[in-house]
mmCIF file of C-alpha atoms in Angstrom:
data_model
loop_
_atom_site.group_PDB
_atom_site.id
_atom_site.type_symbol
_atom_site.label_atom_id
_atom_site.label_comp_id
_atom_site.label_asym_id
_atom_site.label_seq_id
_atom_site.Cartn_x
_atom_site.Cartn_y
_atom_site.Cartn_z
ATOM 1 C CA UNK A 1 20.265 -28.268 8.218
ATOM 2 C CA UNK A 2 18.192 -26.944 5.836
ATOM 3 C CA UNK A 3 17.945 -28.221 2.017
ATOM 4 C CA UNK A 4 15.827 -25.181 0.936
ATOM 5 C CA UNK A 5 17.625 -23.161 -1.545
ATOM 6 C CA UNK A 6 16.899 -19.546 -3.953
ATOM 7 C CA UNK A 7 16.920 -19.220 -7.275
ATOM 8 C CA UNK A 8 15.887 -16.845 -9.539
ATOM 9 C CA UNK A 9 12.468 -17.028 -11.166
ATOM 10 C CA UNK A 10 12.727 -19.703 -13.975
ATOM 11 C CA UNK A 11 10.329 -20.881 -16.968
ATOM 12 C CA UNK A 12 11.800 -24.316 -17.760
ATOM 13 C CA UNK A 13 11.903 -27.210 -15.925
ATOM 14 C CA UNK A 14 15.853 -27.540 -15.449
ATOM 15 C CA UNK A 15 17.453 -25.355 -13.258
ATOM 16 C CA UNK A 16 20.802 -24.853 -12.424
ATOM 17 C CA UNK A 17 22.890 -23.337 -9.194
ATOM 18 C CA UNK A 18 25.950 -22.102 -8.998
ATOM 19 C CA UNK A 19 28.675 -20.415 -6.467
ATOM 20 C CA UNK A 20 28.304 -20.568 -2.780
ATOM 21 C CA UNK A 21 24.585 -22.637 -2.969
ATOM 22 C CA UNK A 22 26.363 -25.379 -5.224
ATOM 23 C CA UNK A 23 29.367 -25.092 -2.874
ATOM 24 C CA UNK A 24 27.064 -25.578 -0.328
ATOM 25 C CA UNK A 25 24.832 -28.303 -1.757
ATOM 26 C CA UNK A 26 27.779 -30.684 -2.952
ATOM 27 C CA UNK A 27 30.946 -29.395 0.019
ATOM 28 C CA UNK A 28 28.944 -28.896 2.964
ATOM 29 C CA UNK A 29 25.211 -30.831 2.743
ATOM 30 C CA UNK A 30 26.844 -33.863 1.104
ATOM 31 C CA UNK A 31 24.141 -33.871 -1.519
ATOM 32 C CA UNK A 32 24.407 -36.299 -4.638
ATOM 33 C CA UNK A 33 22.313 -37.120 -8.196
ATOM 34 C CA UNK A 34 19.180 -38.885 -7.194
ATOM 35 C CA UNK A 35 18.528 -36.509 -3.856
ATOM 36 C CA UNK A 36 15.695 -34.529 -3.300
ATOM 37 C CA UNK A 37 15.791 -30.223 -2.544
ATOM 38 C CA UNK A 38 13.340 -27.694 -2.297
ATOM 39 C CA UNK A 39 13.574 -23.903 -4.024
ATOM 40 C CA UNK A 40 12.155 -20.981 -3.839
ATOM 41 C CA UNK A 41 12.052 -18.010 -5.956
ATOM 42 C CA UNK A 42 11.368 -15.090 -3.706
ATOM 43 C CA UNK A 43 8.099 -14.648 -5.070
ATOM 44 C CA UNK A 44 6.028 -17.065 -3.375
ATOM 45 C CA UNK A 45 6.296 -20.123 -5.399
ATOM 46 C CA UNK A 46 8.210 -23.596 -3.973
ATOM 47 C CA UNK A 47 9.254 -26.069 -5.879
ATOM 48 C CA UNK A 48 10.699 -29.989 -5.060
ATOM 49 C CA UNK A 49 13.205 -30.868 -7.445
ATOM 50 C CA UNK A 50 15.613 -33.385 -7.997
ATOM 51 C CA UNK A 51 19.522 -33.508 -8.336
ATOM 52 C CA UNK A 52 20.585 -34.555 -11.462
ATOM 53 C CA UNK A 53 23.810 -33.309 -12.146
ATOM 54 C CA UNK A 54 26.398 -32.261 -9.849
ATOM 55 C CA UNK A 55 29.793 -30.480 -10.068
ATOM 56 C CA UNK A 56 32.558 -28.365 -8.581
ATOM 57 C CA UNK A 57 30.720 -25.077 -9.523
ATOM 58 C CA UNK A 58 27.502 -25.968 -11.183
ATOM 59 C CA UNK A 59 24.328 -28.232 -9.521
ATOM 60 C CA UNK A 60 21.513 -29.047 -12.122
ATOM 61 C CA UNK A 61 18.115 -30.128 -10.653
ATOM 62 C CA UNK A 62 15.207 -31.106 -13.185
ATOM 63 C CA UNK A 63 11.513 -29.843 -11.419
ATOM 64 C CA UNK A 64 9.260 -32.175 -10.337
ATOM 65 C CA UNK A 65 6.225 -29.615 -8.999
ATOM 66 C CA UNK A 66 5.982 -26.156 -8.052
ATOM 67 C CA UNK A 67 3.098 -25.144 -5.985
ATOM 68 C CA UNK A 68 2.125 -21.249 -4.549
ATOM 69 C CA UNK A 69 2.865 -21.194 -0.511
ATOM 70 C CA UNK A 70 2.591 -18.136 0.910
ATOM 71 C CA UNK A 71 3.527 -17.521 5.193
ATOM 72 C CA UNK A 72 3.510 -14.053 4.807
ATOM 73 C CA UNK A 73 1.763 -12.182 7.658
ATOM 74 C CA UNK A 74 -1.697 -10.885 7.346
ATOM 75 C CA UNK A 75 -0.721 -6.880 7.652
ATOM 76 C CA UNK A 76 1.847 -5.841 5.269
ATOM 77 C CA UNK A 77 4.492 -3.964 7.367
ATOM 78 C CA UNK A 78 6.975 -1.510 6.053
ATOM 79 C CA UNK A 79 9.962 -0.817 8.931
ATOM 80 C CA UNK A 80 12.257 2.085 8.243
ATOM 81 C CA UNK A 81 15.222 1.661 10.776
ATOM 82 C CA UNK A 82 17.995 4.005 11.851
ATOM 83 C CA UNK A 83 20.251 0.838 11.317
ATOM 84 C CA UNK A 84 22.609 -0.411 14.209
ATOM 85 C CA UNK A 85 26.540 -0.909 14.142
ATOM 86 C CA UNK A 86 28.426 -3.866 13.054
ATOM 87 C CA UNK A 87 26.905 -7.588 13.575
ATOM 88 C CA UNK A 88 23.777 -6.482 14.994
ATOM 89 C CA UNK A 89 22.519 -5.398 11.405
ATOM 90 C CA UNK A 90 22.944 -9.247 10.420
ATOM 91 C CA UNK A 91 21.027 -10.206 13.632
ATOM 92 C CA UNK A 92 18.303 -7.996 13.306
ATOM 93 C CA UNK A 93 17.511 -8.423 9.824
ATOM 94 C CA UNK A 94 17.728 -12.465 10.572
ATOM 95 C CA UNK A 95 14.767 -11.509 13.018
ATOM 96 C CA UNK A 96 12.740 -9.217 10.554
ATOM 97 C CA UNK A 97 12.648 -11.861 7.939
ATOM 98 C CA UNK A 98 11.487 -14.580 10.079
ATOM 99 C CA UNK A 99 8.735 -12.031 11.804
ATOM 100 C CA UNK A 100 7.567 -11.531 8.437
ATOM 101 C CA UNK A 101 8.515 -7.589 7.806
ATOM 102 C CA UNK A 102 7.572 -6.838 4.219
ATOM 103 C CA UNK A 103 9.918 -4.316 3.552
ATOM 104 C CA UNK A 104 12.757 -2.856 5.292
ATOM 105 C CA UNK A 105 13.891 0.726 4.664
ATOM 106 C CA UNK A 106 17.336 2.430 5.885
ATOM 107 C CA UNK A 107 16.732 5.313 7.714
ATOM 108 C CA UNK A 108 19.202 8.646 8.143
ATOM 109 C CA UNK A 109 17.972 10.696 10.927
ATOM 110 C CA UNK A 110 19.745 13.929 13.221
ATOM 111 C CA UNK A 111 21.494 10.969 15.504
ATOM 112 C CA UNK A 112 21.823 8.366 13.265
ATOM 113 C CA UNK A 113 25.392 6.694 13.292
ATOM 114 C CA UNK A 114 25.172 4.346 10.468
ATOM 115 C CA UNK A 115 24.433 5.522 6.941
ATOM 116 C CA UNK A 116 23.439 2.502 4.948
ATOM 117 C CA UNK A 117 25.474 2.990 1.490
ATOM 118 C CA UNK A 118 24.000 1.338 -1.724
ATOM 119 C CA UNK A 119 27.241 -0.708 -1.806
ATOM 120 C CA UNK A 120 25.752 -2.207 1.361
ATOM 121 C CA UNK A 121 22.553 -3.718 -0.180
ATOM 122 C CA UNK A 122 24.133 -6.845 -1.693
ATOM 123 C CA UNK A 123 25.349 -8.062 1.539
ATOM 124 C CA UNK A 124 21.787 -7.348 3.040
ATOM 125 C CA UNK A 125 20.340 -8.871 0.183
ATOM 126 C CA UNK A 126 22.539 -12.016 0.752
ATOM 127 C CA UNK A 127 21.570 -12.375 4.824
ATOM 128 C CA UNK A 128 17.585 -11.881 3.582
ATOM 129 C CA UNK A 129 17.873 -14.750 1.490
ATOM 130 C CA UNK A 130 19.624 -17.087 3.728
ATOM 131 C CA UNK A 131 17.549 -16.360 6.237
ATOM 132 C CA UNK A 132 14.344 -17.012 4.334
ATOM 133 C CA UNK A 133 15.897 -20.350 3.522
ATOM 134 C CA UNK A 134 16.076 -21.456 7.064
ATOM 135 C CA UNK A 135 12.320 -19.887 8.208
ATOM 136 C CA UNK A 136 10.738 -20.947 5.368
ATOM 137 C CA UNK A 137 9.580 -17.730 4.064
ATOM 138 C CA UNK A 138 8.868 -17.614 0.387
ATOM 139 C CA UNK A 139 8.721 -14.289 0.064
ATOM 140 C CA UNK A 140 11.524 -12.060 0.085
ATOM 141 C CA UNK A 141 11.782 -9.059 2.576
ATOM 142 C CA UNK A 142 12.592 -6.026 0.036
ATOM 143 C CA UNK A 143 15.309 -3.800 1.368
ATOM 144 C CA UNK A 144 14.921 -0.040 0.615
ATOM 145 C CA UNK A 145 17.441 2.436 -0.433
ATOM 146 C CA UNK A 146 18.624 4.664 2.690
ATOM 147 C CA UNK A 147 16.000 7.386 3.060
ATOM 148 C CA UNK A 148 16.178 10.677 5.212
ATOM 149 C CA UNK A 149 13.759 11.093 7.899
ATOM 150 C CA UNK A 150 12.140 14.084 6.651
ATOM 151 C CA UNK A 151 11.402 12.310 3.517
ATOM 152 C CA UNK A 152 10.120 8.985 4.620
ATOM 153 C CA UNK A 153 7.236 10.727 7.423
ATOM 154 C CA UNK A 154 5.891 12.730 4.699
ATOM 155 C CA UNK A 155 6.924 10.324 1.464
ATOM 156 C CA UNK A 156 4.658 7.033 2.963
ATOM 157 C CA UNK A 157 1.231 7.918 3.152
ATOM 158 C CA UNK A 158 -0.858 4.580 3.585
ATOM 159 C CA UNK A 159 -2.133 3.040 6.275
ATOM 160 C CA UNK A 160 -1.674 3.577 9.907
ATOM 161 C CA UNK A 161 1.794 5.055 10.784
ATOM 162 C CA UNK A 162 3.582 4.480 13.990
ATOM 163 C CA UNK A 163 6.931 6.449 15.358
ATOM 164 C CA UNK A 164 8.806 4.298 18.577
ATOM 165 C CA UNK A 165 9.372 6.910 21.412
ATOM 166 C CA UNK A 166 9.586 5.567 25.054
ATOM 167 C CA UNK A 167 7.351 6.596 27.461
ATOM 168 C CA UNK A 168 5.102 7.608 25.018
ATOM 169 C CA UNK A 169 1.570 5.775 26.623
ATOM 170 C CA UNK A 170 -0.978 7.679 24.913
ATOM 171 C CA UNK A 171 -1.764 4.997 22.000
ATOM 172 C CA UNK A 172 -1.590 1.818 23.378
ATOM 173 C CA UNK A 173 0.364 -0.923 21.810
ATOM 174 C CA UNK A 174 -2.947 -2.626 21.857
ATOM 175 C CA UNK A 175 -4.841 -0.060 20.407
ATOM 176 C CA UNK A 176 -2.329 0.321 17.604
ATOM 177 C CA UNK A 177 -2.063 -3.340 16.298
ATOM 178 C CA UNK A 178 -5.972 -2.884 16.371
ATOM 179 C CA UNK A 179 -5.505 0.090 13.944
ATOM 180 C CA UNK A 180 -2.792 -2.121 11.970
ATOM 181 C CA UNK A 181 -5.298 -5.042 11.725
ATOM 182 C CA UNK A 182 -8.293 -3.561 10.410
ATOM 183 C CA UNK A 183 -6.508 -1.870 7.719
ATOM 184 C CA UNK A 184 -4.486 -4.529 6.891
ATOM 185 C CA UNK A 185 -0.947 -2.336 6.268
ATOM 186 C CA UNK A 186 1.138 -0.497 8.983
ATOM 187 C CA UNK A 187 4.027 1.830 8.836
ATOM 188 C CA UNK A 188 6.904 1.931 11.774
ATOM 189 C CA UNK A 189 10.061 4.109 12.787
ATOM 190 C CA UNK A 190 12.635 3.162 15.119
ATOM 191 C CA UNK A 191 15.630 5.651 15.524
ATOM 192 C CA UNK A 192 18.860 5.490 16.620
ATOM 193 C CA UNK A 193 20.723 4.936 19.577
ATOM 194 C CA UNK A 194 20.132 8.324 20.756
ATOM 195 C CA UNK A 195 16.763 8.516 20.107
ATOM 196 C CA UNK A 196 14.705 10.796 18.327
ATOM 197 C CA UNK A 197 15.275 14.397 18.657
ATOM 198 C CA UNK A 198 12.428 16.972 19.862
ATOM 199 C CA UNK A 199 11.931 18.373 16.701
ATOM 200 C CA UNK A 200 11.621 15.230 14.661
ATOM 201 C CA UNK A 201 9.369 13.664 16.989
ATOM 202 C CA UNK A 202 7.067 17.188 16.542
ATOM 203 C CA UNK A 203 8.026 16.854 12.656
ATOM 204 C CA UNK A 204 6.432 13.019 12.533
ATOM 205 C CA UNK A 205 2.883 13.712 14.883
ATOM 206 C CA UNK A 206 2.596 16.911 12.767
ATOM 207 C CA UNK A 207 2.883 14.587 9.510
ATOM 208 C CA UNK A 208 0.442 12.488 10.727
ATOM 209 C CA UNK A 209 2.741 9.807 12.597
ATOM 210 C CA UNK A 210 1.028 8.537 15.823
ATOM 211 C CA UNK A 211 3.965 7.918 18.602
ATOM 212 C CA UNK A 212 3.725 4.535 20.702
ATOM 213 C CA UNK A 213 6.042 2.977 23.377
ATOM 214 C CA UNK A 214 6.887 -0.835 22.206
ATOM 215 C CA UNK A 215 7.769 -1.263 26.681
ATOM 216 C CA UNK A 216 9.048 0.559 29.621
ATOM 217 C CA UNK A 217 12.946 0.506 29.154
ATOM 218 C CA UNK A 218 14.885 1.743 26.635
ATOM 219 C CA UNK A 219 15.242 -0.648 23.865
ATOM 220 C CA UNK A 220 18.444 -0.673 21.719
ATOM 221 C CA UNK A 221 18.152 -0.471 18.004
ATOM 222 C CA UNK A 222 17.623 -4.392 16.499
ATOM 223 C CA UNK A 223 15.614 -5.077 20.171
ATOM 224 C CA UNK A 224 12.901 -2.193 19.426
ATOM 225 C CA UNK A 225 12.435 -3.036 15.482
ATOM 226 C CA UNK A 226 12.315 -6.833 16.373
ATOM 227 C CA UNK A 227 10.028 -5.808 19.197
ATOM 228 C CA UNK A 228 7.421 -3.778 16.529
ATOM 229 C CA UNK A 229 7.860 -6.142 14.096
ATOM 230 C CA UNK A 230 6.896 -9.154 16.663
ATOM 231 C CA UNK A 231 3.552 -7.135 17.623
ATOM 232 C CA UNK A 232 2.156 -6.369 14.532
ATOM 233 C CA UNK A 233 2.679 -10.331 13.512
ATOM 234 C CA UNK A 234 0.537 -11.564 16.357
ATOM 235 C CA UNK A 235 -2.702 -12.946 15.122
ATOM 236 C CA UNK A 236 -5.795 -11.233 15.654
ATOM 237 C CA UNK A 237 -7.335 -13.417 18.541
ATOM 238 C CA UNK A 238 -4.297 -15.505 19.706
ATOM 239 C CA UNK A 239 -4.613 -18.405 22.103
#
């Protein structure tokens, strides 16, 4: 079991955590004054500290280093997602954070049957940073207001863009990693259950959205972003 744990940026060298993490710390990992933990702050920095106070509510740790570690992926990756039901929005973000998606946007298209609500971005925000704990990711995946389809094909301009739509072979998968990698920043849609209608999919090429097929069976939801987000990780000349 991991003994990584987030806190907020800090400037001294005595930090302190409270509710579920100190729960956690001194209820479930058994942790006492003299052990060893590592934090992270979300923005790249990891620090080993030590345990020198602990309580019901409140853990104090005094710093011992802190040290800039970055695994984030060499192409920065922006995903906007017409978001799955229930548990598999837990599972699939799990699976973004640990493939290294840099930011993760909501997205309300014609078919969509989830619409993200900003009430909903805590509890997102909560299964990013438990999952970075237990990858290892320093970084934290930024989660995006909900966003309308129209708006996000003609609102994000840079870099190559990319629209999921089976049986779509004309741009290989190949060919657009390639793109991704030599500009160093990629864009990618995956709709809803029901796919993409007709007219959005005309909407997005005339926008300036290339369309690819991430395999040749229809993927659901959490399997096609994990599946986009798992291709434009790969390294540039793997094996």
């Amino acid at each position: 079991m991991s003994n990584r744990f987030f806190i907020n940026p800090i400037a001294t060298e005595i930090c302190q955590i409270s509710g579920e993490s100190a729960h956690h710390i001194v209820n479930v990992m058994r942790m006492k004054t003299g052990d060893s933990v590592i934090l992270f702050d979300g923005t790249n920095r990891e620090f080993t500290g030590i345990i020198t106070e602990t309580d019901k509510k409140v853990v104090t740790i005094a710093i011992q280093s802190v040290i800039e570690v970055s695994r984030e992926q060499k192409i920065t990756s922006t995903l906007a997602v017409a978001f799955p039901k229930g548990d598999r929005q837990k599972f699939m973000i799990e699976k973004l954070v640990e493939l290294g998606v840099d930011s993760l946007v909501p997205l309300q298209t014609q078919r969509s049957v989830v619409n993200v609500q900003p009430r909903s971005l805590e509890k997102i925000q909560r299964w990013i940073v438990e999952a970075s704990k237990q990858c290892g990711r320093n970084q934290l995946m930024q989660i995006k207001p909900t966003v309308s389809f129209n708006d996000w094909i003609h609102g994000q301009r840079e870099g190559p863009r990319f629209v999921a739509h089976p049986h779509d072979m004309r741009l290989t998968i190949t060919d657009a990693i390639g793109q991704a990698q030599r500009a160093g920043v990629v864009s990618l849609t995956v709709g809803p259950e029901g796919g993409f209608t007709s007219q959005e999919i005309a909407d997005a090429q005339n926008a300036g959205w290339s369309t690819i097929a991430l395999g040749i069976t229809i993927l659901r939801i959490e399997t096609a972003a994990i599946a986009a987000a798992t291709f434009f990780s790969l390294p540039e000349n793997p094996g």
